PDB file of C-alpha atoms in Angstrom:
ATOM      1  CA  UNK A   1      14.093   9.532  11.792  1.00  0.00           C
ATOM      2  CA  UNK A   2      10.686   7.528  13.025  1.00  0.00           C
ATOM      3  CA  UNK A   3       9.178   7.540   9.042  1.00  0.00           C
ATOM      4  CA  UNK A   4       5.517   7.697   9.365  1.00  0.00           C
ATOM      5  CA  UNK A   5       4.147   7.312  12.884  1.00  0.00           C
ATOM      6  CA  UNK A   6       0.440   6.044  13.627  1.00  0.00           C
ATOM      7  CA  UNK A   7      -1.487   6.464  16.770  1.00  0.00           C
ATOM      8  CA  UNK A   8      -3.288   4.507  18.368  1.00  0.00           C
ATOM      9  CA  UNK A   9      -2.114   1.207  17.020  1.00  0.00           C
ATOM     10  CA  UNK A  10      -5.704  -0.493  18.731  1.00  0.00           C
ATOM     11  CA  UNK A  11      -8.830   1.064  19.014  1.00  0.00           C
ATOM     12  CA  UNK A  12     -12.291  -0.698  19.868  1.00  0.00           C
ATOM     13  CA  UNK A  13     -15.279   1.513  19.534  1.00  0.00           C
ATOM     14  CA  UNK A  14     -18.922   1.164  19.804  1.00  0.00           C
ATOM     15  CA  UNK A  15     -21.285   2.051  17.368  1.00  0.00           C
ATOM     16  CA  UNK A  16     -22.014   5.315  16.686  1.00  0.00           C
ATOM     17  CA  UNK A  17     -19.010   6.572  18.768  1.00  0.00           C
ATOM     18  CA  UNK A  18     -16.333   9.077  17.075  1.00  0.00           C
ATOM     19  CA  UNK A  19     -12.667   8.935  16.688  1.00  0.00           C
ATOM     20  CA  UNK A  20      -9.548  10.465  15.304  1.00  0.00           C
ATOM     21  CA  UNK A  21      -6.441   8.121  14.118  1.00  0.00           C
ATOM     22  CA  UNK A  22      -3.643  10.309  13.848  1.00  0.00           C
ATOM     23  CA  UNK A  23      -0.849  10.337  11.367  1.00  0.00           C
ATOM     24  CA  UNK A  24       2.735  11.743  11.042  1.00  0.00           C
ATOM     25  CA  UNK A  25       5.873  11.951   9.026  1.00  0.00           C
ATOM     26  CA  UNK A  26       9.432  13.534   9.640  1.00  0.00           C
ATOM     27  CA  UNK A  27      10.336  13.012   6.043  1.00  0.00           C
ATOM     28  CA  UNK A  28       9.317  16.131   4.483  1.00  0.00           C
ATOM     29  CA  UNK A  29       6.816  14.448   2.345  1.00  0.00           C
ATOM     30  CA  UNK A  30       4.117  16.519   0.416  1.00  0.00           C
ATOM     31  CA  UNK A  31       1.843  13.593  -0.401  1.00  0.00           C
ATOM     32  CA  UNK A  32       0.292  11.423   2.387  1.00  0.00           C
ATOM     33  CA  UNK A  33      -2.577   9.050   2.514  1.00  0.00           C
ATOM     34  CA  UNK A  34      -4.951   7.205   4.290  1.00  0.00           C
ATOM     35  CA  UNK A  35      -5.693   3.295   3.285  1.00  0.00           C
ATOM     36  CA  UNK A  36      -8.009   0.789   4.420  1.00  0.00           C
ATOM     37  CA  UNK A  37      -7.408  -3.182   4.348  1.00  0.00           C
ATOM     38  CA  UNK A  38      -9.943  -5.571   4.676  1.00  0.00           C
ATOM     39  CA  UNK A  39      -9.229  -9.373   4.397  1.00  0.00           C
ATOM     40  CA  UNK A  40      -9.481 -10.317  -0.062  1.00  0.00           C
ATOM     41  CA  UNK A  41      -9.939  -6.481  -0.428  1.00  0.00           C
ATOM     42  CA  UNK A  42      -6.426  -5.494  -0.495  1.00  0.00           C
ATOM     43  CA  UNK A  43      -6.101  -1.659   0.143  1.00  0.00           C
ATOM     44  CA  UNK A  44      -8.696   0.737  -0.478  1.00  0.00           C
ATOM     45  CA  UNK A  45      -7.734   4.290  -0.491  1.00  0.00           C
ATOM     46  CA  UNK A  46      -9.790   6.736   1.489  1.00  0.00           C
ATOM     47  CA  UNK A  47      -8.442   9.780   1.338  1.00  0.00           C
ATOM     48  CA  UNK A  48      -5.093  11.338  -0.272  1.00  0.00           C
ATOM     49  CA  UNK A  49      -3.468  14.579   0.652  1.00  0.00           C
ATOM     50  CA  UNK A  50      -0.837  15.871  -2.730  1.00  0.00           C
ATOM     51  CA  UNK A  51       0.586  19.010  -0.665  1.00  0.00           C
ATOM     52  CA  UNK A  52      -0.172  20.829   2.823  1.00  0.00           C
ATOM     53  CA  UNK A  53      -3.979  22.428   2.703  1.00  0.00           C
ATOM     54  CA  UNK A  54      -5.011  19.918   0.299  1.00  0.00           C
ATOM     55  CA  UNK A  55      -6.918  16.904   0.491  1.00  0.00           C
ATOM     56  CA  UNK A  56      -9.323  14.468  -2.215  1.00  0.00           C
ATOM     57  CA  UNK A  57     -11.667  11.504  -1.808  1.00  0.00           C
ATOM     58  CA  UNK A  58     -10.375   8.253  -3.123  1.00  0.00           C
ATOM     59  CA  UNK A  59     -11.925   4.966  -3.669  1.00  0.00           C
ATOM     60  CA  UNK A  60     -14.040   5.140  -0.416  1.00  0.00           C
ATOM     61  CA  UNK A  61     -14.587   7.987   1.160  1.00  0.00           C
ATOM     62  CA  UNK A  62     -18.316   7.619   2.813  1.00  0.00           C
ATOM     63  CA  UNK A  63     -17.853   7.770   6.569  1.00  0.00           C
ATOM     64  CA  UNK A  64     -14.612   9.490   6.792  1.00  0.00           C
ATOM     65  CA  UNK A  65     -12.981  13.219   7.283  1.00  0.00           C
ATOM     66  CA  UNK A  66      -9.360  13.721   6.736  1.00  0.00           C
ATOM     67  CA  UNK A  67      -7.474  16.892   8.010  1.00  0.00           C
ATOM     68  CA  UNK A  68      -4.161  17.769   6.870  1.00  0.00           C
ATOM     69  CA  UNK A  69      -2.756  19.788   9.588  1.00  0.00           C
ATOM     70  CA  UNK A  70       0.318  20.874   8.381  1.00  0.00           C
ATOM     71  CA  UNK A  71       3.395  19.129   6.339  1.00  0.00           C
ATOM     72  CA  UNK A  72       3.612  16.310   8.889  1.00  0.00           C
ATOM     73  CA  UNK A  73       0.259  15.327  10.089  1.00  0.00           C
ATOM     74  CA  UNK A  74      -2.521  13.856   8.147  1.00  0.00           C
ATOM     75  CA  UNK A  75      -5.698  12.900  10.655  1.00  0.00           C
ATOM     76  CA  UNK A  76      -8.342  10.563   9.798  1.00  0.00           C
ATOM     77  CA  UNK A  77     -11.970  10.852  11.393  1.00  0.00           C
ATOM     78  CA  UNK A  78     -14.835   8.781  12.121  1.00  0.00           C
ATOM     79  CA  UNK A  79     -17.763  10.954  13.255  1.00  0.00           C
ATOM     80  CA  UNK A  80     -20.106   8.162  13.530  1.00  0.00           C
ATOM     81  CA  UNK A  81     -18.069   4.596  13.410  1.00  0.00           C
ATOM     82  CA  UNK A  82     -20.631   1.863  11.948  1.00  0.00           C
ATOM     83  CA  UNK A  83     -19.264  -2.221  12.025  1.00  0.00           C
ATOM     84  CA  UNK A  84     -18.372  -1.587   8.062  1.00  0.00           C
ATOM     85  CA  UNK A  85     -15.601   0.193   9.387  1.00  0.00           C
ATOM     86  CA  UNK A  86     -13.862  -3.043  11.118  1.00  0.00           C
ATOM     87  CA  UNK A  87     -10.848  -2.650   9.640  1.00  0.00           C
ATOM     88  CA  UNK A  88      -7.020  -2.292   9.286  1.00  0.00           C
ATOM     89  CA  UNK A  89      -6.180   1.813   8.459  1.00  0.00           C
ATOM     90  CA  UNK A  90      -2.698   2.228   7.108  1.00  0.00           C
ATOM     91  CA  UNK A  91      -1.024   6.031   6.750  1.00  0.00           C
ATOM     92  CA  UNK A  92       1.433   6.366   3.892  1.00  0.00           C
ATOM     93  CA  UNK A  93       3.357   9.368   2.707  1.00  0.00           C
ATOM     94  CA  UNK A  94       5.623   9.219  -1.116  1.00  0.00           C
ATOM     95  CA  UNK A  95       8.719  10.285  -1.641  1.00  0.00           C
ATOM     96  CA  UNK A  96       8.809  11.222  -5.461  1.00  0.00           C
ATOM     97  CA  UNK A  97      12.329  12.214  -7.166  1.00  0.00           C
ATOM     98  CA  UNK A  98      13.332  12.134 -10.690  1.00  0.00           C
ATOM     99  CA  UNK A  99      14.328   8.543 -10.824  1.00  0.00           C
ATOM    100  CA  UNK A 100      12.192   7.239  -7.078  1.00  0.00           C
ATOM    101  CA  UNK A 101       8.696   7.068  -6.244  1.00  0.00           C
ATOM    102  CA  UNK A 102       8.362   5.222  -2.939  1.00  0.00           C
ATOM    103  CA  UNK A 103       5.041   5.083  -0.840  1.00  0.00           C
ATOM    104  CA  UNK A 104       6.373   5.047   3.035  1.00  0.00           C
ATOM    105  CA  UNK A 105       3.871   3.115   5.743  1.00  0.00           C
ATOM    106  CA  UNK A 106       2.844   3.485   9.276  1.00  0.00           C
ATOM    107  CA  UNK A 107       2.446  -0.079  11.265  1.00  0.00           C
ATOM    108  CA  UNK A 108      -1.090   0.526  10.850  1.00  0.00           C
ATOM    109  CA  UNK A 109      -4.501   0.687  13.739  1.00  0.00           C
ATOM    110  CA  UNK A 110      -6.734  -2.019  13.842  1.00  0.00           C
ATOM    111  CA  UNK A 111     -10.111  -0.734  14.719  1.00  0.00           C
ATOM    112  CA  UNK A 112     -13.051  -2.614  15.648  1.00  0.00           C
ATOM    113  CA  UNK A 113     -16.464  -1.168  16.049  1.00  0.00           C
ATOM    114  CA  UNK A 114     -18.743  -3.354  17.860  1.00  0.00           C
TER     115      UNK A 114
ATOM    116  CA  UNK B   1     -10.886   1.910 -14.078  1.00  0.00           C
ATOM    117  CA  UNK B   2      -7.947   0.360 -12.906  1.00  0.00           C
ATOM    118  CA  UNK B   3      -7.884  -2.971 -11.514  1.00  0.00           C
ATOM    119  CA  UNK B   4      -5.603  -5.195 -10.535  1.00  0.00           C
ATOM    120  CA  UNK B   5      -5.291  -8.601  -9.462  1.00  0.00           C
ATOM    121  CA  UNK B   6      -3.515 -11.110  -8.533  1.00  0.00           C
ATOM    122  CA  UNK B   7      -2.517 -14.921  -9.180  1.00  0.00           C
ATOM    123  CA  UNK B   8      -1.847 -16.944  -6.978  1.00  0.00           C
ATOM    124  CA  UNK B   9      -3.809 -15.592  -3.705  1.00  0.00           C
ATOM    125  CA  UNK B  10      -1.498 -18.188  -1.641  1.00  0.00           C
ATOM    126  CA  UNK B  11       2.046 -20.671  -2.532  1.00  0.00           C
ATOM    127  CA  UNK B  12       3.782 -22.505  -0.512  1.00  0.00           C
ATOM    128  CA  UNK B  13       7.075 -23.515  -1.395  1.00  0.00           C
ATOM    129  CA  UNK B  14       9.924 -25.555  -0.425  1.00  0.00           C
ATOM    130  CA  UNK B  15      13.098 -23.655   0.826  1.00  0.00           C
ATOM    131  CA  UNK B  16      15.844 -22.789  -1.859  1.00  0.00           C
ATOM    132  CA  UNK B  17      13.129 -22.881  -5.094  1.00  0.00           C
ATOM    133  CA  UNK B  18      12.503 -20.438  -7.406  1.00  0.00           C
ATOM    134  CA  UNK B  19       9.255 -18.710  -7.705  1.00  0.00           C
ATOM    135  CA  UNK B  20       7.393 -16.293  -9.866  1.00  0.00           C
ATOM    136  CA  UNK B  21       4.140 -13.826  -8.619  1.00  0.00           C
ATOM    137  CA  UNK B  22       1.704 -12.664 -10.459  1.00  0.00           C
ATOM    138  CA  UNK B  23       0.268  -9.150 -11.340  1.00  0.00           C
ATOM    139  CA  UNK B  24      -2.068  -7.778 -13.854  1.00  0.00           C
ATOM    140  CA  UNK B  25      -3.627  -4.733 -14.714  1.00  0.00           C
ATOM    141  CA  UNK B  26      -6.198  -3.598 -17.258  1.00  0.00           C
ATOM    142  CA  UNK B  27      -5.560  -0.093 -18.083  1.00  0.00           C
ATOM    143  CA  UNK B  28      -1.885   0.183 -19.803  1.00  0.00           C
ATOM    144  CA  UNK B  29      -1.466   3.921 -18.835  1.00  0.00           C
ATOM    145  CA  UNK B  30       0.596   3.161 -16.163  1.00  0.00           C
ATOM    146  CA  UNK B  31       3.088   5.961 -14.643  1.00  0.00           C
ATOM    147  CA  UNK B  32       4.837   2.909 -12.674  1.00  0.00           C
ATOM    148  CA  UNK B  33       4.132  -0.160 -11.092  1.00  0.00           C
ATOM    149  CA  UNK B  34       5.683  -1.122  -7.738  1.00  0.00           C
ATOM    150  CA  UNK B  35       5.928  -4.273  -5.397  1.00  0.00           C
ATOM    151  CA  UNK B  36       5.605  -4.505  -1.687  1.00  0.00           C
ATOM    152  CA  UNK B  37       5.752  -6.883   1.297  1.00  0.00           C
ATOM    153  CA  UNK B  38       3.958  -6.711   3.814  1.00  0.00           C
ATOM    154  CA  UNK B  39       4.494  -9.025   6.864  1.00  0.00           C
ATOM    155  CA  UNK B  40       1.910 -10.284   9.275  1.00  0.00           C
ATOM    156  CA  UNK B  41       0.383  -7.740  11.604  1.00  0.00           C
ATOM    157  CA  UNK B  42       2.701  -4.898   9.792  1.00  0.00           C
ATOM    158  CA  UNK B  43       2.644  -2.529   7.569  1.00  0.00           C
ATOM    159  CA  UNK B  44       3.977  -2.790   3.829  1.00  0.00           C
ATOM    160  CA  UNK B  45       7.815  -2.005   2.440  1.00  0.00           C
ATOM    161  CA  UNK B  46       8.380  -1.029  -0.830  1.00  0.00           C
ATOM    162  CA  UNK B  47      10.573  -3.886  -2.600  1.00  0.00           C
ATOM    163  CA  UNK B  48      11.123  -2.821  -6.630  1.00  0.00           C
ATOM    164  CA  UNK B  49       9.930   0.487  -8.150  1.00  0.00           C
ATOM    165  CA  UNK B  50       9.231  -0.166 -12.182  1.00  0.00           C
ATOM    166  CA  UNK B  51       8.913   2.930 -14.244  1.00  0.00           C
ATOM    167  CA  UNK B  52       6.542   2.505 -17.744  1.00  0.00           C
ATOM    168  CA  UNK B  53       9.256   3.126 -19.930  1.00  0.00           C
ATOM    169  CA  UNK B  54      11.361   0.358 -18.154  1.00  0.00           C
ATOM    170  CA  UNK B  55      11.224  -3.638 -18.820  1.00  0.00           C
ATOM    171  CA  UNK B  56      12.724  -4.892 -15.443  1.00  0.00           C
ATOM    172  CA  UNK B  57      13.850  -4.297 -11.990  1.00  0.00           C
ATOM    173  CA  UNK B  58      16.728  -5.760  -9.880  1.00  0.00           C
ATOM    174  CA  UNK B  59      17.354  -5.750  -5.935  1.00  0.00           C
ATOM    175  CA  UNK B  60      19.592  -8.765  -4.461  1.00  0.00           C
ATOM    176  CA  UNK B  61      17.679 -12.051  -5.125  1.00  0.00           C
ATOM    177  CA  UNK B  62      14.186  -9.858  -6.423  1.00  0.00           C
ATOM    178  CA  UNK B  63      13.559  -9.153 -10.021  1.00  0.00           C
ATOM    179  CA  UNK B  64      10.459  -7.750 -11.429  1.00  0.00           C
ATOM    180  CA  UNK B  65       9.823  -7.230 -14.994  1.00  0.00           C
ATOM    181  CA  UNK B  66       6.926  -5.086 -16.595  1.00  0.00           C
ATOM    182  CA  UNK B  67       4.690  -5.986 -19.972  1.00  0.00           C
ATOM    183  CA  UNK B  68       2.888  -3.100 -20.828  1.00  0.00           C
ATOM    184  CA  UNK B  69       0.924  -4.152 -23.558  1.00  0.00           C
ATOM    185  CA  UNK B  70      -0.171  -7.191 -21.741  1.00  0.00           C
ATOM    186  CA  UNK B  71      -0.599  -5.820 -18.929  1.00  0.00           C
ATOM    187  CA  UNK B  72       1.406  -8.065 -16.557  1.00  0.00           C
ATOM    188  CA  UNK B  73       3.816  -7.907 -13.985  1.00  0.00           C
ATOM    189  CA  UNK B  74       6.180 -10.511 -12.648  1.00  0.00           C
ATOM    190  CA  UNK B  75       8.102 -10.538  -9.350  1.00  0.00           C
ATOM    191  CA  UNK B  76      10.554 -13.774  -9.657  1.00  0.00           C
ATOM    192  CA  UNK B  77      12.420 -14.674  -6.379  1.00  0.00           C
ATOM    193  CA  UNK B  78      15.304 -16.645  -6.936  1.00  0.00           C
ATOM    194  CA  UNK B  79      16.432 -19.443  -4.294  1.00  0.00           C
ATOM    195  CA  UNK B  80      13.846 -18.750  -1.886  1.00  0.00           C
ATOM    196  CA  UNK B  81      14.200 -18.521   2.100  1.00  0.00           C
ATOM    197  CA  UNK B  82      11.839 -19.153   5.133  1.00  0.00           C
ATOM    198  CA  UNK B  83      12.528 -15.196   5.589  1.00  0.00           C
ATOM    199  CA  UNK B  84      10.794 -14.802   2.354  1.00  0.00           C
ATOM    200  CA  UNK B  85       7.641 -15.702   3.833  1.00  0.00           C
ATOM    201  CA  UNK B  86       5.009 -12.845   3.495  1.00  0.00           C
ATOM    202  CA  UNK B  87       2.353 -11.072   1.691  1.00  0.00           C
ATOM    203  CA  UNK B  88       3.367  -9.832  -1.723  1.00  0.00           C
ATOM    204  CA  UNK B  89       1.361  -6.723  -3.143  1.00  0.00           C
ATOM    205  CA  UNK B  90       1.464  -4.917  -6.513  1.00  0.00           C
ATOM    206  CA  UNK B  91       0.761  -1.708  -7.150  1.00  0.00           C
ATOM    207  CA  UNK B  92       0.421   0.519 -10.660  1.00  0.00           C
ATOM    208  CA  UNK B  93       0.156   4.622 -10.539  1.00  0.00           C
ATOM    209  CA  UNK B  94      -1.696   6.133 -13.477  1.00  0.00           C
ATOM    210  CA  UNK B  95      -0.426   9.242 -15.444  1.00  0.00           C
ATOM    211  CA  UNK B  96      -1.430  12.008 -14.035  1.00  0.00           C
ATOM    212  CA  UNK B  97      -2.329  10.692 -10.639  1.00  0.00           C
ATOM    213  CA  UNK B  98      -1.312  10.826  -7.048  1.00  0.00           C
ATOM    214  CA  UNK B  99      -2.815   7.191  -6.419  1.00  0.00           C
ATOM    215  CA  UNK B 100      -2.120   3.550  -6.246  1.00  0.00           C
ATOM    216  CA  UNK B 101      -3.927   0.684  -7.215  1.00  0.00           C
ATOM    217  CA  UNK B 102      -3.091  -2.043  -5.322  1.00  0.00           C
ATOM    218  CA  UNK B 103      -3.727  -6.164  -5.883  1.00  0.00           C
ATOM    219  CA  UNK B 104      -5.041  -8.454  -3.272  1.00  0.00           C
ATOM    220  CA  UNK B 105      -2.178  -9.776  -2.761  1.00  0.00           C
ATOM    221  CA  UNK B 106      -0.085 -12.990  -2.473  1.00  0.00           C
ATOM    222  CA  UNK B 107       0.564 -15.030   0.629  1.00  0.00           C
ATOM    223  CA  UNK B 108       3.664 -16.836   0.169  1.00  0.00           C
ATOM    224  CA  UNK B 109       5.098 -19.011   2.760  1.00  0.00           C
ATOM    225  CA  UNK B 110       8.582 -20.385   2.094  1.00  0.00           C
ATOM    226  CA  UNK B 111       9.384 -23.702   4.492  1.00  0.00           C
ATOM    227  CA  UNK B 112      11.961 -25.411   5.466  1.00  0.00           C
TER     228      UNK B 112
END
């Protein structure tokens, strides 16, 4: 059981240059999300997935596509990266029961656009 | 809109004291509010889950208590240990919502 699995865990890019950070769970999880942190910021969310074929902006979305490709994977895409996007991008996915509600995190990718 | 902050960004504390975060929130229609730790260059573990309709929270040496109507949280760690050392988020989840709000954050660094 790897819990939620980010690739690639660096990444420099250029300006104007496009990427994809991947994302994925083995926990069955319907929810899954994509976070930014930025230093006195704390974390920003980006983009959410509830269920498989779903997905909704959060808090900033400019700049960003998400794909959820199935249950597991939840993909993240720059299609042109701009310095603003420096950042630390964690993936999360939530386990909700009757009596838990726990948010699950990758080790996160620190991107740098140059 | 929800925000929420907290107090103090950074402590440093002696080994073996006990210590209380800070967390508040301005909207009261919380679903829950949870605490995390996140440790340098990682990502963040989920430490105490609080649901609205409970008061506190218990895990080992961690207990977090919840104030609705003032719209604070607390995490107190008693006897504190240089493993301790880390970043310290809060979190609250709306009703009816699939996000969280998280705080900036406290940097707590526990020495010897």
């Amino acid at each position: 059981n790897a819990g939620v699995t980010q690739t690639p865990k660096f990444q420099v890019l250029k300006t104007g240059q496009s990427m994809t950070l991947q994302c994925a769970q083995d926990m069955n999880h319907n929810s899954m999300y994509w976070y930014r942190q930025d230093p006195g910021m704390g974390l920003r969310l980006i983009y959410y997935s509830a269920s498989e074929g779903t997905t909704d902006k959060g808090e900033v979305p400019n700049g960003y596509n998400v794909s959820r490709l199935n249950k597991r994977e939840f993909s993240l895409r720059l299609e042109s990266a701009a310095p603003s996007q420096t950042s630390v991008y964690f993936c999360a996915s939530r386990q909700l029961g009757q009596y838990t509600d726990t948010q699950y995190f990758g080790p996160g990718t620190r991107l740098t656009v140059l | 809109k929800q925000e929420v902050t907290q107090i103090p960004a950074a402590l440093s504390v002696p080994e073996g004291e006990n210590l209380v975060l800070n967390c508040s929130f301005t909207d009261s229609a919380i679903y829950n509010l949870q605490w995390f730790r996140q440790d340098p260059g990682k990502g963040l573990t989920s430490l105490l889950l609080i649901q609205s309709s409970q008061r506190e929270q218990t895990s080992g040496r961690l207990n977090a208590s919840l104030d609705k109507s003032s719209g604070r949280s607390t995490l107190y760690i008693a006897a504190s240990q240089p493993g301790d050392s880390a970043t310290y988020l809060c979190a609250s989840r709306g009703i009816s919502t699939d996000k969280l709000i998280f705080g900036t954050g406290t940097r707590l660094q526990v020495f010897p």
